[in-house]
Structure formats: structure tokens, C-alpha cells
PDB file of C-alpha atoms in Angstrom:
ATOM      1  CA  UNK A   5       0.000   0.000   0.000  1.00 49.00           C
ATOM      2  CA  UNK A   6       2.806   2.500   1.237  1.00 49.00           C
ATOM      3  CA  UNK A   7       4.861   1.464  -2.350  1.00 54.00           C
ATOM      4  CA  UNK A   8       1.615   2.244  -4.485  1.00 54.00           C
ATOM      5  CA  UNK A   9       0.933   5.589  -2.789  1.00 49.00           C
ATOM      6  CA  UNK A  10       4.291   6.321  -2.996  1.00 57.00           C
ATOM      7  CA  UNK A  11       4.555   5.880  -7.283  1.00 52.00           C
ATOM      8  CA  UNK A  12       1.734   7.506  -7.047  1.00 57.00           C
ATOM      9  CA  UNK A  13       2.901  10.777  -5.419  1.00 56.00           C
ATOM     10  CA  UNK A  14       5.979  10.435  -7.864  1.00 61.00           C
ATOM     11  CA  UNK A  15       4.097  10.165 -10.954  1.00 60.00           C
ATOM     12  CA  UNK A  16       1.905  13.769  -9.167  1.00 71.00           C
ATOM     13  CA  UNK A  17       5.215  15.062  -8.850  1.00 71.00           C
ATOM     14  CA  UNK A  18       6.465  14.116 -12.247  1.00 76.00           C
ATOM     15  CA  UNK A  19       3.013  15.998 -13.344  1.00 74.00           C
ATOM     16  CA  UNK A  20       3.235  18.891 -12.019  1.00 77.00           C
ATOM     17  CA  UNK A  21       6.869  19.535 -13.022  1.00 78.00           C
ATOM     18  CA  UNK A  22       6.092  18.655 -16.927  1.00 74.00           C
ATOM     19  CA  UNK A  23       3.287  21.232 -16.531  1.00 73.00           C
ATOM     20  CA  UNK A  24       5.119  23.814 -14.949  1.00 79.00           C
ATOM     21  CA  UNK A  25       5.908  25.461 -18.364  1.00 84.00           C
ATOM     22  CA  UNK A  26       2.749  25.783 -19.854  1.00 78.00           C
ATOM     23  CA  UNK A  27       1.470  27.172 -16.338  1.00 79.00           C
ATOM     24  CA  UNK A  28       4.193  30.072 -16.388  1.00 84.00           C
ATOM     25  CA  UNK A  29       3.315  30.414 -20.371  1.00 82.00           C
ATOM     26  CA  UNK A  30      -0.588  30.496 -19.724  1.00 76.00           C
ATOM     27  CA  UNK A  31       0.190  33.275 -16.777  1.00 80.00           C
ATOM     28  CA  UNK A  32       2.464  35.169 -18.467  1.00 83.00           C
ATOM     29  CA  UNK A  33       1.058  35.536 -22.051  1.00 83.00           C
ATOM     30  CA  UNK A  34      -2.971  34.552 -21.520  1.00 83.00           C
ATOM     31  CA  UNK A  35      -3.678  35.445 -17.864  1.00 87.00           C
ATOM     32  CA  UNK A  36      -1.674  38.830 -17.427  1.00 89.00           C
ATOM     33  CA  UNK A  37      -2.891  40.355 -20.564  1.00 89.00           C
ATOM     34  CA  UNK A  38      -6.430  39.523 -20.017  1.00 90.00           C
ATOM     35  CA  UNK A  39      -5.691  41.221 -16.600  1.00 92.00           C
ATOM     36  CA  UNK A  40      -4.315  44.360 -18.598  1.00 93.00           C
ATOM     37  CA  UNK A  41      -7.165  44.263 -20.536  1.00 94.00           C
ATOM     38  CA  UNK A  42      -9.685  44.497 -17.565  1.00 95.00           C
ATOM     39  CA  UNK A  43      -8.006  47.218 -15.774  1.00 96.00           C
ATOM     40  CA  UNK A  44      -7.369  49.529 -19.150  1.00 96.00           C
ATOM     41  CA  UNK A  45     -10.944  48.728 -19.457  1.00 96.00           C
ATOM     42  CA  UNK A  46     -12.518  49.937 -15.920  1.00 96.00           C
ATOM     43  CA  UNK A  47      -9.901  52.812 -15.998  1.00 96.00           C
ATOM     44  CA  UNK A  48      -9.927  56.390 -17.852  1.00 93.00           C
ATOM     45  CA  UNK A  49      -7.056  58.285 -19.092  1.00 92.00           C
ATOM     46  CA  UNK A  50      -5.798  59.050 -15.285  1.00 92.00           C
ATOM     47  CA  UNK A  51      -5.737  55.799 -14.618  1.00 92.00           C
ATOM     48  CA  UNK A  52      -9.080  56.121 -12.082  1.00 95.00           C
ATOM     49  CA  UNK A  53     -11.878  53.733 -11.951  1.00 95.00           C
ATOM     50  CA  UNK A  54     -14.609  54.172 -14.297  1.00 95.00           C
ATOM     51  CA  UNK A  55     -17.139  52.148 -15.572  1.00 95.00           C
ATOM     52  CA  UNK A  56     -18.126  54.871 -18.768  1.00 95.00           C
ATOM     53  CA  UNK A  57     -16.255  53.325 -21.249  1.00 95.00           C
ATOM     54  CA  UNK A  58     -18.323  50.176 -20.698  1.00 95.00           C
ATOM     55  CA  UNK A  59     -21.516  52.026 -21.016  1.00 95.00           C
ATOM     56  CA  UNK A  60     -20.349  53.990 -23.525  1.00 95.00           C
ATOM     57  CA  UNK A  61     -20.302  50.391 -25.761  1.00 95.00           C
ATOM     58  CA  UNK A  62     -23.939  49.846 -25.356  1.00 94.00           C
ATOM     59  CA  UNK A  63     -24.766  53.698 -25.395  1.00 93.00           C
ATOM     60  CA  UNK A  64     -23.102  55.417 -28.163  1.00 91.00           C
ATOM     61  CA  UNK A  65     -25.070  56.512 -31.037  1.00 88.00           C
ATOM     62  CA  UNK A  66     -24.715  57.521 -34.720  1.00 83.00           C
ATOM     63  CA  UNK A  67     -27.016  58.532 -37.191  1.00 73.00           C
ATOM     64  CA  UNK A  68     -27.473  56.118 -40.883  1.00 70.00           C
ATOM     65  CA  UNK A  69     -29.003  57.145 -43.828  1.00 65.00           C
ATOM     66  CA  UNK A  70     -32.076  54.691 -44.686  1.00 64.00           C
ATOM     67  CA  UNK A  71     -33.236  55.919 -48.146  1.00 64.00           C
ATOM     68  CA  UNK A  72     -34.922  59.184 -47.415  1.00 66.00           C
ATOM     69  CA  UNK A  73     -34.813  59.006 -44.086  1.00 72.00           C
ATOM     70  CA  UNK A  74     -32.189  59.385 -41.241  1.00 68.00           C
ATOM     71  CA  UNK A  75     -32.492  57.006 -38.223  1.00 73.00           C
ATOM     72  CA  UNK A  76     -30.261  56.590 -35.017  1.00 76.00           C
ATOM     73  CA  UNK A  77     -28.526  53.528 -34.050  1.00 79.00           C
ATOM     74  CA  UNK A  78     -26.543  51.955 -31.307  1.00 82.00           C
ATOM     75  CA  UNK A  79     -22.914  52.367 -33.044  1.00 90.00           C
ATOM     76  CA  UNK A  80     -21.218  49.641 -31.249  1.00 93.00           C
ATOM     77  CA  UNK A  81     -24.021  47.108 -30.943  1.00 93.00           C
ATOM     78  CA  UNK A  82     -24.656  47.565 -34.607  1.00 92.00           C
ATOM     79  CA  UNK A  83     -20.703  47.080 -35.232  1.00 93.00           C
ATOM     80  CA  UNK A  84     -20.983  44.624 -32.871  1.00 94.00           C
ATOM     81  CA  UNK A  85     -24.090  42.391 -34.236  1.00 94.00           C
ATOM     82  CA  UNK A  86     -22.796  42.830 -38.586  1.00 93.00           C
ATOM     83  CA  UNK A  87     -19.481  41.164 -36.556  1.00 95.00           C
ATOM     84  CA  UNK A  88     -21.245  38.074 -35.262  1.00 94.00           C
ATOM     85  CA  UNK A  89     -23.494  37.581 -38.187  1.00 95.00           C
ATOM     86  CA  UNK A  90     -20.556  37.224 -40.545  1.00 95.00           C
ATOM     87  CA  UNK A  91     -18.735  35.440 -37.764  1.00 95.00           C
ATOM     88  CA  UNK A  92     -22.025  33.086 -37.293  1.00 95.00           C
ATOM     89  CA  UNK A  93     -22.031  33.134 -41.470  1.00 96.00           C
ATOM     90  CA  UNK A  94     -18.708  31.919 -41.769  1.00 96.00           C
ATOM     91  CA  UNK A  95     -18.535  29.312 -38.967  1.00 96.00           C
ATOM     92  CA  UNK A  96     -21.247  27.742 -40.518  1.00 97.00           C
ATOM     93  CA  UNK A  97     -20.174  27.223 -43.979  1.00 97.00           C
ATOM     94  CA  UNK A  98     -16.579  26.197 -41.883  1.00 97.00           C
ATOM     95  CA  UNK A  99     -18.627  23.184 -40.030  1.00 97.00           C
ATOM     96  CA  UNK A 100     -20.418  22.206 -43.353  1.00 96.00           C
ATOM     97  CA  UNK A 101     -17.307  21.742 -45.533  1.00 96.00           C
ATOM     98  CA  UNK A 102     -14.999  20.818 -43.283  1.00 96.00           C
ATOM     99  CA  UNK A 103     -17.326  18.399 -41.460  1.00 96.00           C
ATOM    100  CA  UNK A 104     -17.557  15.576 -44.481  1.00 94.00           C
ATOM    101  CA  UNK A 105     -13.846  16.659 -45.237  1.00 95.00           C
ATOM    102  CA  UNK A 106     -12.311  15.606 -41.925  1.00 95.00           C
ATOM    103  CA  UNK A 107     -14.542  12.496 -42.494  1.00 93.00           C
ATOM    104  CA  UNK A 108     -12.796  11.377 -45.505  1.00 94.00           C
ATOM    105  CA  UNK A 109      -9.777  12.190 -43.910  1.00 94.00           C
ATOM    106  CA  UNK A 110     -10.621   9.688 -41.090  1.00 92.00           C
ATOM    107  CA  UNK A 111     -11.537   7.179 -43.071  1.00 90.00           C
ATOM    108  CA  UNK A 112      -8.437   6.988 -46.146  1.00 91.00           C
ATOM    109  CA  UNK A 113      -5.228   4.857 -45.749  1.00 91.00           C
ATOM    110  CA  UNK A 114      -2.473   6.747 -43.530  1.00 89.00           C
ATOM    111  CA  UNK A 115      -0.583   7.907 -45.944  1.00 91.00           C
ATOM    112  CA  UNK A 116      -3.449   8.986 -47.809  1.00 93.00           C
ATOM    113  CA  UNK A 117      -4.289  10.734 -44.607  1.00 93.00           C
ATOM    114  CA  UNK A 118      -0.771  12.751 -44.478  1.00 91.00           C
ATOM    115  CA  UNK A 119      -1.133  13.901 -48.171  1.00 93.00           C
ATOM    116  CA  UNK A 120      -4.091  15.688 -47.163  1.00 93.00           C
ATOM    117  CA  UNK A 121      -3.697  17.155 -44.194  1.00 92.00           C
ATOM    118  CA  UNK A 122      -0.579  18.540 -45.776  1.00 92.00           C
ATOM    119  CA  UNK A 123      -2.213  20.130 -48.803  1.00 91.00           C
ATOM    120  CA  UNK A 124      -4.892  21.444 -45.909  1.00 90.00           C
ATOM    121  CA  UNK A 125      -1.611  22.810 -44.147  1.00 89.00           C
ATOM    122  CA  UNK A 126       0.258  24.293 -47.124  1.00 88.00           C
ATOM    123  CA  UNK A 127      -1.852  27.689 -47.100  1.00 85.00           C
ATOM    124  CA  UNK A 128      -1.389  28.062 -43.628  1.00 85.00           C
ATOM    125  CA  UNK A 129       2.813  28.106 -44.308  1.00 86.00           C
ATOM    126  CA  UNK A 130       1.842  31.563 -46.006  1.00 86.00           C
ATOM    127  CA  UNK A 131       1.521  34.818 -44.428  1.00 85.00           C
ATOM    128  CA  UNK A 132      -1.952  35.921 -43.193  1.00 86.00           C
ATOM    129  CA  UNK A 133      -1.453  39.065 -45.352  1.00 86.00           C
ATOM    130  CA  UNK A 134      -0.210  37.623 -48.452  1.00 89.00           C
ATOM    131  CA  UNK A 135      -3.455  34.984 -48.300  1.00 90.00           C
ATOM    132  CA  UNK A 136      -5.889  38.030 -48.465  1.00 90.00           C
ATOM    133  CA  UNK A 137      -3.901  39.814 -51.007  1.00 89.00           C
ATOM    134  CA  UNK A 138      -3.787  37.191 -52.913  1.00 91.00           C
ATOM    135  CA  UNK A 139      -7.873  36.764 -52.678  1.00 92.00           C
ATOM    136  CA  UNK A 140      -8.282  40.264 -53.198  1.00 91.00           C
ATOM    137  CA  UNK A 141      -6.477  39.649 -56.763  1.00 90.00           C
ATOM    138  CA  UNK A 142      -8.691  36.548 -57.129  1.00 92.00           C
ATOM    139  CA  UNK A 143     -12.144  38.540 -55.933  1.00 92.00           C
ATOM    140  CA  UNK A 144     -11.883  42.067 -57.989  1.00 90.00           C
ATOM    141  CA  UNK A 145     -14.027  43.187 -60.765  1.00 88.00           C
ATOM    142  CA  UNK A 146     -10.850  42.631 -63.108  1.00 87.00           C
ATOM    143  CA  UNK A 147      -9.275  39.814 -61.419  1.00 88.00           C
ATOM    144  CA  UNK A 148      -8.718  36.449 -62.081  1.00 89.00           C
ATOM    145  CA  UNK A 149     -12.223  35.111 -61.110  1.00 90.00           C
ATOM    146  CA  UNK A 150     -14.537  37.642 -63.733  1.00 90.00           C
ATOM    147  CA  UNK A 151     -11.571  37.344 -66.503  1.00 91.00           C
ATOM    148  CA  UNK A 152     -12.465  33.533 -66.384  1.00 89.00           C
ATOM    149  CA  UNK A 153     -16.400  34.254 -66.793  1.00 90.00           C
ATOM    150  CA  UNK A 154     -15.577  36.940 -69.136  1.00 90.00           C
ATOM    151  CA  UNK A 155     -13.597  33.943 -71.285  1.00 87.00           C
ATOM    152  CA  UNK A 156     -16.943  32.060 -71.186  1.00 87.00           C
ATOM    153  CA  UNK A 157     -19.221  34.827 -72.355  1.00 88.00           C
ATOM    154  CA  UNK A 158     -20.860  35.045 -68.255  1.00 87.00           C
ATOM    155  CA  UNK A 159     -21.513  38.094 -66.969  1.00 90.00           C
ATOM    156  CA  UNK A 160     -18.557  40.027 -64.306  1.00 89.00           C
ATOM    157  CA  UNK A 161     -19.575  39.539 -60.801  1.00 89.00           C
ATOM    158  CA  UNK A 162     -19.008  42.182 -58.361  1.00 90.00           C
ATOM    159  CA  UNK A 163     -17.707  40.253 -55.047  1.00 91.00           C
ATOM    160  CA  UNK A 164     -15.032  42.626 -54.033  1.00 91.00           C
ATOM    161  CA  UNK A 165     -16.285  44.899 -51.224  1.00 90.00           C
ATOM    162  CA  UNK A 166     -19.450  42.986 -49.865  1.00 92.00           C
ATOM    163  CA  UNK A 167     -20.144  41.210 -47.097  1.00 92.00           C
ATOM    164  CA  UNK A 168     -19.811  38.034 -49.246  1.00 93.00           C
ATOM    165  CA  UNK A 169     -16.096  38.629 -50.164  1.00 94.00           C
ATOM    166  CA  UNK A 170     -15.585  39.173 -46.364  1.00 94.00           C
ATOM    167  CA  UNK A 171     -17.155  35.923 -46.021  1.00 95.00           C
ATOM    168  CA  UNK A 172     -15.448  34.120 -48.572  1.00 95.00           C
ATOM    169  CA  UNK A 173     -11.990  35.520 -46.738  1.00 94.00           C
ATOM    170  CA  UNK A 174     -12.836  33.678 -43.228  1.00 95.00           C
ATOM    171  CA  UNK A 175     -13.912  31.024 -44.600  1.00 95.00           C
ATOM    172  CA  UNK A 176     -10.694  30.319 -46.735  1.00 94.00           C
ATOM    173  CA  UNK A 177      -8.454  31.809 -44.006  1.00 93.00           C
ATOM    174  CA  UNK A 178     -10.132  29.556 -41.081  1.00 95.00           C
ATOM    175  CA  UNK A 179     -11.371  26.294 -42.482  1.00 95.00           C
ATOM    176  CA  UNK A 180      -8.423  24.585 -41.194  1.00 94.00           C
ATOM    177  CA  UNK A 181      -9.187  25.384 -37.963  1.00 94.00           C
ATOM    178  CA  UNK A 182     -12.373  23.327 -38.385  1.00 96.00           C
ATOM    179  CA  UNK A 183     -11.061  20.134 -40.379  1.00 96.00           C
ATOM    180  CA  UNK A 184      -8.336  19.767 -37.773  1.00 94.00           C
ATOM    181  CA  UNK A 185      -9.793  19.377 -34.431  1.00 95.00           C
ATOM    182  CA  UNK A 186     -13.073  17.004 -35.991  1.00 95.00           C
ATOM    183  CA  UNK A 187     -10.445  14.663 -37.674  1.00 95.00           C
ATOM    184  CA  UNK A 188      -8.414  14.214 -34.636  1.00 93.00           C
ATOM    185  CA  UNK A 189     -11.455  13.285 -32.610  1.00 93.00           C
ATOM    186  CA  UNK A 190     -12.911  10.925 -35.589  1.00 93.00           C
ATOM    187  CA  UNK A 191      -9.361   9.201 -36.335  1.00 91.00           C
ATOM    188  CA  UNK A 192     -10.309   7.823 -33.015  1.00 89.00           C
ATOM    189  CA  UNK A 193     -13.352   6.696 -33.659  1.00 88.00           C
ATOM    190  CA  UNK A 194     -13.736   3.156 -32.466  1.00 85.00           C
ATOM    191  CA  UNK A 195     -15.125   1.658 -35.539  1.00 84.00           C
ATOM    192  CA  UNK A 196     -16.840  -1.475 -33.793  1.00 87.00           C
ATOM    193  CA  UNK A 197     -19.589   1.314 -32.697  1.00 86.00           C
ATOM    194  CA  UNK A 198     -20.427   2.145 -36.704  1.00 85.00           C
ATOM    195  CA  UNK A 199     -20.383  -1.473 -37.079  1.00 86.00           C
ATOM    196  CA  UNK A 200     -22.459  -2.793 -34.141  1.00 88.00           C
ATOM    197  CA  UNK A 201     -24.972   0.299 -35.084  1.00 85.00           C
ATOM    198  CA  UNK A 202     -25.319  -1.145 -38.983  1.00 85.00           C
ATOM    199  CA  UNK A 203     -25.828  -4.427 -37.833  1.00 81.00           C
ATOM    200  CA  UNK A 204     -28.750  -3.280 -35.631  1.00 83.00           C
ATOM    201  CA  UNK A 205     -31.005  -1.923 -38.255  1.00 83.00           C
ATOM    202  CA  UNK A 206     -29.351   1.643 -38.810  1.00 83.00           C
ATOM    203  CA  UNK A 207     -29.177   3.315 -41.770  1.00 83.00           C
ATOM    204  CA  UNK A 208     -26.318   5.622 -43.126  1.00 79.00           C
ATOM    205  CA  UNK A 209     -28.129   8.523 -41.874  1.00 85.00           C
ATOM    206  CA  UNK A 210     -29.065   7.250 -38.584  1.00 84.00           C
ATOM    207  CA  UNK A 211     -25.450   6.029 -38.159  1.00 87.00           C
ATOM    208  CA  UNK A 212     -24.500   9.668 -38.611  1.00 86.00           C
ATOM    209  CA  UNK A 213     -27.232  11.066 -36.564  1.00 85.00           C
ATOM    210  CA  UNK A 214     -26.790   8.744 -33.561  1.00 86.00           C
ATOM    211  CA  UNK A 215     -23.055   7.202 -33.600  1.00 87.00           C
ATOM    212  CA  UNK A 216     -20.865   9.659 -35.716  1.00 90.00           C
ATOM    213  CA  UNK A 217     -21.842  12.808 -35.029  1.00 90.00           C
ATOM    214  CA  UNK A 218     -22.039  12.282 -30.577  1.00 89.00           C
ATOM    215  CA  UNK A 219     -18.821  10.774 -31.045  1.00 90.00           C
ATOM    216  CA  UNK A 220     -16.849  13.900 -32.885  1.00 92.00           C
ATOM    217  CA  UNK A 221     -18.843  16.512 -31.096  1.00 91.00           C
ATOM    218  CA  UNK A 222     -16.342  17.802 -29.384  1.00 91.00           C
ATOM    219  CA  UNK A 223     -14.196  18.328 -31.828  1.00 93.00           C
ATOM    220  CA  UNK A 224     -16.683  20.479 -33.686  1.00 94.00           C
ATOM    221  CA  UNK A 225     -17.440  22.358 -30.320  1.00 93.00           C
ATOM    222  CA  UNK A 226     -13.169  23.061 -30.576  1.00 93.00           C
ATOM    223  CA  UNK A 227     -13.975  23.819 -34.393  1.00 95.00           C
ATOM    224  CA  UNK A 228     -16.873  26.400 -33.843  1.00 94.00           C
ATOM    225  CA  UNK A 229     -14.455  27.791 -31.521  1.00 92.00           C
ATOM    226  CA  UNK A 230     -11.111  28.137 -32.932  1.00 93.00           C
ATOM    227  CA  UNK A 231     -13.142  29.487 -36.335  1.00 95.00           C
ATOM    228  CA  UNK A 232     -15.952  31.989 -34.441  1.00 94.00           C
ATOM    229  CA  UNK A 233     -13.637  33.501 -32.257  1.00 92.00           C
ATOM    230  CA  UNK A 234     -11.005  34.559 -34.519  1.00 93.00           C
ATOM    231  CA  UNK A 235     -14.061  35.654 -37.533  1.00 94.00           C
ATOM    232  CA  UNK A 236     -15.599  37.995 -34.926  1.00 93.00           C
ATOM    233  CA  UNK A 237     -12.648  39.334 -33.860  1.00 90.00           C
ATOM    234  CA  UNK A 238     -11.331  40.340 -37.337  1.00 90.00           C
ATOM    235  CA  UNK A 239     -10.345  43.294 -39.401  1.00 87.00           C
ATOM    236  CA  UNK A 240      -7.834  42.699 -42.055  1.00 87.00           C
ATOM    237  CA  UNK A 241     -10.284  40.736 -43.770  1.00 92.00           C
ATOM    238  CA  UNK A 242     -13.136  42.982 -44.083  1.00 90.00           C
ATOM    239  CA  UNK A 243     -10.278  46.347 -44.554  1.00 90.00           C
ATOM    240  CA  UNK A 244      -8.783  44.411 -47.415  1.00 90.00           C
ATOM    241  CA  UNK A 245     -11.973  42.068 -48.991  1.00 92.00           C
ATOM    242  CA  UNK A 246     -14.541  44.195 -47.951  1.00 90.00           C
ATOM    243  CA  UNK A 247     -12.549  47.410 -49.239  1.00 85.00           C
ATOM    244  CA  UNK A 248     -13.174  49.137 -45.602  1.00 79.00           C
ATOM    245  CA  UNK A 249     -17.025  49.630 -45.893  1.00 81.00           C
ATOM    246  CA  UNK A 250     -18.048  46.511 -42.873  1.00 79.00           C
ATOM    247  CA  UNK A 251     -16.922  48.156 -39.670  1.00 86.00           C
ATOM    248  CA  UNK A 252     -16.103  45.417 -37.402  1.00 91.00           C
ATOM    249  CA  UNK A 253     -15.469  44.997 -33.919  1.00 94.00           C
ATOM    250  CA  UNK A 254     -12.282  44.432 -34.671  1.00 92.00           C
ATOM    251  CA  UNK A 255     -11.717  47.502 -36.877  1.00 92.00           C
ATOM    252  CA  UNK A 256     -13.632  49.209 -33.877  1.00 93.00           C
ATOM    253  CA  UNK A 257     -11.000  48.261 -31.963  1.00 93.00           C
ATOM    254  CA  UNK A 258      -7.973  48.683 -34.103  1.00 91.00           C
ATOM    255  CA  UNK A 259      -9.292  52.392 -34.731  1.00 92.00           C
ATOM    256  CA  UNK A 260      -9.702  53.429 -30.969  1.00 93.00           C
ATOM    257  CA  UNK A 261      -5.997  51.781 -30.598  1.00 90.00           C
ATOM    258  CA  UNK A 262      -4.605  53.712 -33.393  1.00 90.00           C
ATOM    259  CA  UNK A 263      -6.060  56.719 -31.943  1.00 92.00           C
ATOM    260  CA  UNK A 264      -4.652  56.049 -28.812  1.00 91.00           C
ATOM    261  CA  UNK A 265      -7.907  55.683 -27.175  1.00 93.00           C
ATOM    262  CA  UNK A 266      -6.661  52.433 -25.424  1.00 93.00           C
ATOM    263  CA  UNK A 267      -8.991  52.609 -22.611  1.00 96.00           C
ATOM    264  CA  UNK A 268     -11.714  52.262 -24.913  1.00 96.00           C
ATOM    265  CA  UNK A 269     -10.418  50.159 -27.112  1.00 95.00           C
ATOM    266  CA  UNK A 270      -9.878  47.326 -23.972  1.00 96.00           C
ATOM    267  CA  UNK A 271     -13.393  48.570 -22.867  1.00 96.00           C
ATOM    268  CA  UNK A 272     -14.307  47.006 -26.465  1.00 96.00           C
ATOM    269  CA  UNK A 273     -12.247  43.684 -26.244  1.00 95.00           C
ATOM    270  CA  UNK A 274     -13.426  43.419 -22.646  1.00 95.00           C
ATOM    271  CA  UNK A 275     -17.329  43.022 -23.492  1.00 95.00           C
ATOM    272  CA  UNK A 276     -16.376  40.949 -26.795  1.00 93.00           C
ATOM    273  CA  UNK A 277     -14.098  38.819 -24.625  1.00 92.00           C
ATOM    274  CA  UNK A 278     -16.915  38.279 -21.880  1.00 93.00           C
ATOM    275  CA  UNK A 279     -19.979  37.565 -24.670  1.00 91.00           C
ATOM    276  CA  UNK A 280     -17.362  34.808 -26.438  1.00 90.00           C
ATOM    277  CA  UNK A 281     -17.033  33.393 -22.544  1.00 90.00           C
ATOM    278  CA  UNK A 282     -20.589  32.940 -22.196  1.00 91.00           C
ATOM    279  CA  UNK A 283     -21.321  31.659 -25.840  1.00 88.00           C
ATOM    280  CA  UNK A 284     -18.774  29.359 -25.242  1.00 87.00           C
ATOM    281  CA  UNK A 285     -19.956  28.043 -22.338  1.00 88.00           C
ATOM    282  CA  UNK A 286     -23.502  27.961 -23.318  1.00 87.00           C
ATOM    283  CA  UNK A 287     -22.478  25.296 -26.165  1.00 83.00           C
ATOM    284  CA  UNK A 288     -20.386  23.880 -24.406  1.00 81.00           C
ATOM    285  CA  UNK A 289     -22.652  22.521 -21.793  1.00 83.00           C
ATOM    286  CA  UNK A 290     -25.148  22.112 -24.818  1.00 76.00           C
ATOM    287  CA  UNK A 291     -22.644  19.548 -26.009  1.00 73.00           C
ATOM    288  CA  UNK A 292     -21.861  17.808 -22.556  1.00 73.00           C
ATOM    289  CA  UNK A 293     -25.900  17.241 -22.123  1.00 74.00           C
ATOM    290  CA  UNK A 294     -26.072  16.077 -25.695  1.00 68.00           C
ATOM    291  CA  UNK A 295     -23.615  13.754 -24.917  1.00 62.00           C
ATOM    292  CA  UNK A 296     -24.977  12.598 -21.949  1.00 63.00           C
ATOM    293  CA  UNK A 297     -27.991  11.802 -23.455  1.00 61.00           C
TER     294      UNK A 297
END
């Protein structure tokens, strides 16, 4: 008994020293700046407590022209909700291509499996910059895409600075981040369950609706989340794609920090940070009761 608790506080010991680094890392770079955050947040420019650049998120107003008439708005909360739509937008198409995609991953030979998740990786060698650049040459009303339907008699399409290039950006830029996570949990997949599930009357459908998709939910909850969070949060994308006319929260932000305004550009990264806390918990615990069930 005294030898077995004794490996046993060893192998605690062992843990907690091979963790040690990634708890310094997490404090240092993840904890400490979210601290920063908070307190540039609740301050103003004397460094006193405040809570106005908070309100002033869900308070400030502009006025937008709507045809003939002028109407007021919440500025932020409008920024705020075109930001989550296109995030929501994009997430969605990300789950719905990458979904069968990490599938077919799953199931091909290994080194089938290596050739693609290489060719899913090769983009992701490139610069972030040079990716939109290079989609921005793709998306424009005389670049490669409309030259091609121009070959073929089809009429131009104007994609370049709508909400659909922007779109079409995240989706290309973050799809990885979706195919990843669901084919780890699926390579995994203990295929005996698909099995004993066809020989008890299932379908193909009701194999994926009862086995599959429990078993690699949560690697699409870690999908939804490595793709949502980084969409919402984004402005190069919708500067560059969306030729600066979708004001993000992420613009939002980048703006007040250009203009110094650093209080209430935390203020802004503050409430986005604590609505992406509570989304993600809400499907997360979605997930563990699905799963449960």
C-alpha cells in the first residue's frame, strides 16, 4: 500500500513539473494580458476607476441614412451584431465543408491521410497578409475570377467589397481550424460502434445522426471555436476584402488603438471577450448534455 501511494505521489510530482511550463506560459502571455485588458478597461485616461467606457459600448449613437430618411442607431451594438453575423455566417459554412472533409480524412489509408492534411496545411505556411492579397487579386471586378467568366461569355460579378467577399476571406483563411480538431477526434473513432450500429437496423443517416456525429462533437465544439472567435474578432479581412465599408469589432477596436484611445479600445475587447465566454460556455454545456444523453 505504502509502495503504491508512494509511485503515485511520484508520478503527481512528475506531473506537475512537466506542466510547470505551460502554467508560467498560460500566466504570463494569456492570464496577465487579459488582466491588462480588464483594468485599461474599468480605468480612464488618469488611470481612475470608471465604468463609462463600458456604457459607452452599449450607449453610443450615430445617425445612418435609410433611403430618405435618417435614423439613429446603437454604433457599437450595430458594429458589434454585422461582426457576429458574418462570424455566425462563416462558422457555418466552416462546419459544413470541413465536417464531411475531416470524415474522408478519417476514413483513407495513412498515408493517404498525411497527403491531405498537408495540402490542408500548405496555405497556412503563407503569411496571413499575403493569403488576403492574394484573394483580393482573385475577388476584384478585373481579377482572375470575372476574366475567367468573361472567357466564357458570363456576366462580371461584383464580389469585391461585400459582405460576401468578407465571407469568402474567413472562410478560406479559417477552415483549417475546423477540419483539424473534428479529424483528430474521428481518427479515433472506435469503428466497432459504426459497425455494431449497422448491424442493428441503422441506416447511413441514422449512423450519422446517432453514432458519428455524438462521437466527434467535441471536436466540432473546438472547431466552432477556434473558427468563431477569430471571424468575430477580425479586421484585415473585411479592410482588405470588404474594401473598408463593414466596420467590425475588430476595426472598432484597431481604430480606438490607433487613436490612442486604449482605454476604450480594452473597454471594447473586454465586453467581446466576456460575450465569447458565455457563448462558449452555453455550447459547451449544450454539447456535454447532448452527450450525456
Amino acid at each position: 500500500m505504502k509502495t503504491s501511494l508512494s509511485v503515485k505521489g511520484q508520478r503527481s510530482l512528475i506531473q506537475r513539473i512537466a506542466l510547470a511550463p505551460y502554467s508560467v506560459w498560460a500566466v504570463l502571455f494569456i492570464l496577465v494580458p487579459l488582466v491588462f485588458v480588464a483594468y485599461y478597461a474599468f480605468t480612464d485616461q488618469n488611470y481612475a476607476f470608471t465604468t463609462d467606457n463600458i456604457t459607452r459600448f452599449f450607449t453610443a449613437t450615430s445617425q445612418v441614412a435609410d433611403g430618405d430618411t435618417v435614423r439613429e442607431v446603437h454604433t457599437y451594438l450595430l458594429i458589434f451584431g454585422r461582426s457576429l453575423k458574418l462570424a455566425v455566417i462563416s462558422t457555418l459554412i466552416c462546419l459544413l465543408l470541413g465536417y464531411p472533409f475531416a470524415y474522408l480524412i478519417a476514413k483513407a489509408s495513412p498515408r493517404t491521410q498525411s497527403l491531405l492534411i498537408t495540402v490542408i496545411m500548405i496555405p497556412m505556411w503563407m503569411n496571413f497578409l499575403i493569403r488576403t492579397y492574394a484573394w483580393m487579386t482573385i475577388l476584384q471586378d478585373t481579377g482572375i475570377l470575372n476574366s475567367f467568366l468573361r472567357f466564357f461569355g458570363i456576366k462580371p460579378l461584383h464580389i469585391i467589397g461585400t459582405e460576401g467577399a468578407v465571407v469568402i476571406g474567413m472562410v478560406y483563411d479559417y477552415l483549417p481550424y475546423m477540419i483539424l480538431p473534428i479529424y483528430s477526434v474521428m481518427a479515433k473513432m472506435d469503428e466497432r460502434l459504426i459497425e455494431a450500429a449497422y448491424d442493428l437496423g441503422c441506416d447511413g443517416a441514422g449512423v450519422l445522426r446517432r453514432v458519428i456525429w455524438p462521437l466527434s462533437l467535441p471536436g466540432v465544439i473546438s472547431g466552432i471555436e477556434m473558427v468563431l472567435i477569430p471571424s468575430i474578432s477580425t479586421f484585415y479581412i473585411s479592410q482588405k476584402l470588404g474594401n473598408g465599408k463593414f466596420y467590425l469589432i475588430g476595426d472598432a477596436i484597431e481604430s480606438q488603438y490607433t487613436a490612442n484611445n486604449l482605454h476604450f479600445a480594452a473597454a471594447i475587447a473586454f465586453v467581446l471577450m466576456i460575450v465569447l465566454l458565455i457563448g462558449m460556455a452555453i455550447l459547451q454545456r449544450g454539447a456535454n448534455r447532448r452527450a450525456a444523453a
